[in-house]
Amino acid sequence: AEYDGPWIMTFDNFLDDYEVEQLIKGATINGDDFQRSIDHVRDVGAKSGGNTAKETVTHRTSSSAWCKQECESLPGVQRITKRIEELTGMPQRNYEALQVLQYQEGQFYKRH
């Protein structure tokens, strides 16, 4: 069976220890704690073009935080961003902020 979805690529050792440290530090730099992971669900039937609602999901039990503003200015995070831009050919302004997920023992992610 041929897969018809988007390409999935993995890169071993894409981040070094310093970059990981900076990304984790940056995700909570503004005093924001990790929050239970949610999905954004779009109501495609709405006349206004669709509304977005937040929904707690059962296929993932992680907590998440976003790397925005001050986080994006950390040297290690800037190195990550530069590497992503070089690899994809896409500037940072064209993709979402980096999302950092935290899993505790017993938490999981299920394919969906």
Short mmCIF file of C-alpha atoms in Angstrom, two decimals:
data_model
loop_
_atom_site.label_atom_id
_atom_site.label_comp_id
_atom_site.label_asym_id
_atom_site.label_seq_id
_atom_site.Cartn_x
_atom_site.Cartn_y
_atom_site.Cartn_z
CA ALA A 1 0.00 0.00 0.00
CA GLU A 2 1.37 3.34 -1.01
CA TYR A 3 1.24 6.20 1.50
CA ASP A 4 -0.50 9.29 0.11
CA GLY A 5 -0.01 11.68 3.04
CA PRO A 6 2.67 14.31 3.54
CA TRP A 7 6.32 13.31 3.65
CA ILE A 8 7.61 12.48 7.08
CA MET A 9 11.31 12.88 7.71
CA THR A 10 13.33 12.29 10.86
CA PHE A 11 16.67 13.84 11.67
CA ASP A 12 18.81 12.20 14.33
CA ASN A 13 20.69 14.65 16.56
CA PHE A 14 19.01 17.68 14.97
CA LEU A 15 19.37 19.59 18.27
CA ASP A 16 22.40 19.60 20.52
CA ASP A 17 22.18 19.61 24.34
CA TYR A 18 22.60 23.40 24.54
CA GLU A 19 19.78 24.02 22.06
CA VAL A 20 17.48 21.65 23.95
CA GLU A 21 18.29 23.43 27.20
CA GLN A 22 17.58 26.83 25.62
CA LEU A 23 14.30 25.65 24.09
CA ILE A 24 13.02 24.25 27.39
CA LYS A 25 14.12 27.38 29.27
CA GLY A 26 12.54 29.61 26.66
CA ALA A 27 9.20 27.83 26.65
CA THR A 28 8.63 28.95 30.24
CA ILE A 29 10.69 32.18 30.21
CA ASN A 30 7.66 34.42 30.70
CA GLY A 31 6.43 32.49 33.72
CA ASP A 32 4.06 30.39 31.64
CA ASP A 33 3.87 26.81 32.81
CA PHE A 34 3.26 23.83 30.59
CA GLN A 35 -0.50 23.38 30.02
CA ARG A 36 -2.43 20.21 29.17
CA SER A 37 -2.11 19.68 25.42
CA ILE A 38 -5.18 20.55 23.37
CA ASP A 39 -6.20 20.52 19.73
CA HIS A 40 -7.74 23.41 17.88
CA VAL A 41 -10.89 22.23 16.16
CA ARG A 42 -12.36 24.27 13.33
CA ASP A 43 -16.11 24.42 12.86
CA VAL A 44 -16.21 24.37 9.07
CA GLY A 45 -19.98 24.83 8.99
CA ALA A 46 -19.95 28.31 10.48
CA LYS A 47 -21.02 31.10 8.11
CA SER A 48 -18.18 33.35 9.29
CA GLY A 49 -15.60 31.10 7.64
CA GLY A 50 -15.34 28.75 10.56
CA ASN A 51 -14.69 29.23 14.23
CA THR A 52 -11.87 27.63 16.15
CA ALA A 53 -12.45 25.95 19.49
CA LYS A 54 -10.01 24.33 21.89
CA GLU A 55 -10.56 20.68 22.69
CA THR A 56 -8.76 18.45 25.19
CA VAL A 57 -7.79 15.32 23.35
CA THR A 58 -7.55 11.69 24.39
CA HIS A 59 -4.86 10.63 21.90
CA ARG A 60 -2.20 12.72 23.62
CA THR A 61 -1.76 13.27 27.37
CA SER A 62 1.24 15.60 27.26
CA SER A 63 1.58 19.17 28.46
CA SER A 64 2.77 21.85 26.07
CA ALA A 65 4.23 25.33 25.92
CA TRP A 66 5.07 27.62 23.00
CA CYS A 67 8.39 29.25 22.17
CA LYS A 68 7.44 32.84 21.37
CA GLN A 69 8.93 36.32 21.77
CA GLU A 70 11.71 36.15 24.39
CA CYS A 71 12.16 32.45 23.76
CA GLU A 72 12.77 33.08 20.06
CA SER A 73 15.54 35.54 20.93
CA LEU A 74 17.62 33.03 22.92
CA PRO A 75 20.88 32.15 21.11
CA GLY A 76 20.23 28.39 21.13
CA VAL A 77 16.71 28.86 19.76
CA GLN A 78 18.01 31.19 17.05
CA ARG A 79 20.43 28.44 15.99
CA ILE A 80 17.50 26.01 15.73
CA THR A 81 15.46 28.50 13.71
CA LYS A 82 18.36 29.16 11.33
CA ARG A 83 18.83 25.42 10.79
CA ILE A 84 15.10 24.95 10.07
CA GLU A 85 15.17 27.83 7.59
CA GLU A 86 18.24 26.40 5.82
CA LEU A 87 16.74 22.92 5.65
CA THR A 88 13.26 23.93 4.47
CA GLY A 89 14.05 27.11 2.55
CA MET A 90 11.20 28.74 4.48
CA PRO A 91 11.61 31.87 6.62
CA GLN A 92 10.43 31.82 10.23
CA ARG A 93 7.60 34.25 9.50
CA ASN A 94 5.96 31.51 7.40
CA TYR A 95 5.62 28.87 10.11
CA GLU A 96 4.22 28.59 13.63
CA ALA A 97 6.21 29.13 16.79
CA LEU A 98 8.01 26.07 18.10
CA GLN A 99 5.87 23.95 20.41
CA VAL A 100 7.54 22.16 23.32
CA LEU A 101 5.87 19.02 24.63
CA GLN A 102 6.44 17.49 28.03
CA TYR A 103 5.60 13.87 28.83
CA GLN A 104 5.61 12.49 32.35
CA GLU A 105 6.00 8.78 33.04
CA GLY A 106 2.85 6.98 31.89
CA GLN A 107 1.72 9.71 29.49
CA PHE A 108 1.37 8.88 25.81
CA TYR A 109 0.79 9.89 22.23
CA LYS A 110 -1.39 7.73 19.99
CA ARG A 111 -1.50 7.97 16.24
CA HIS A 112 -4.70 9.63 15.10
#
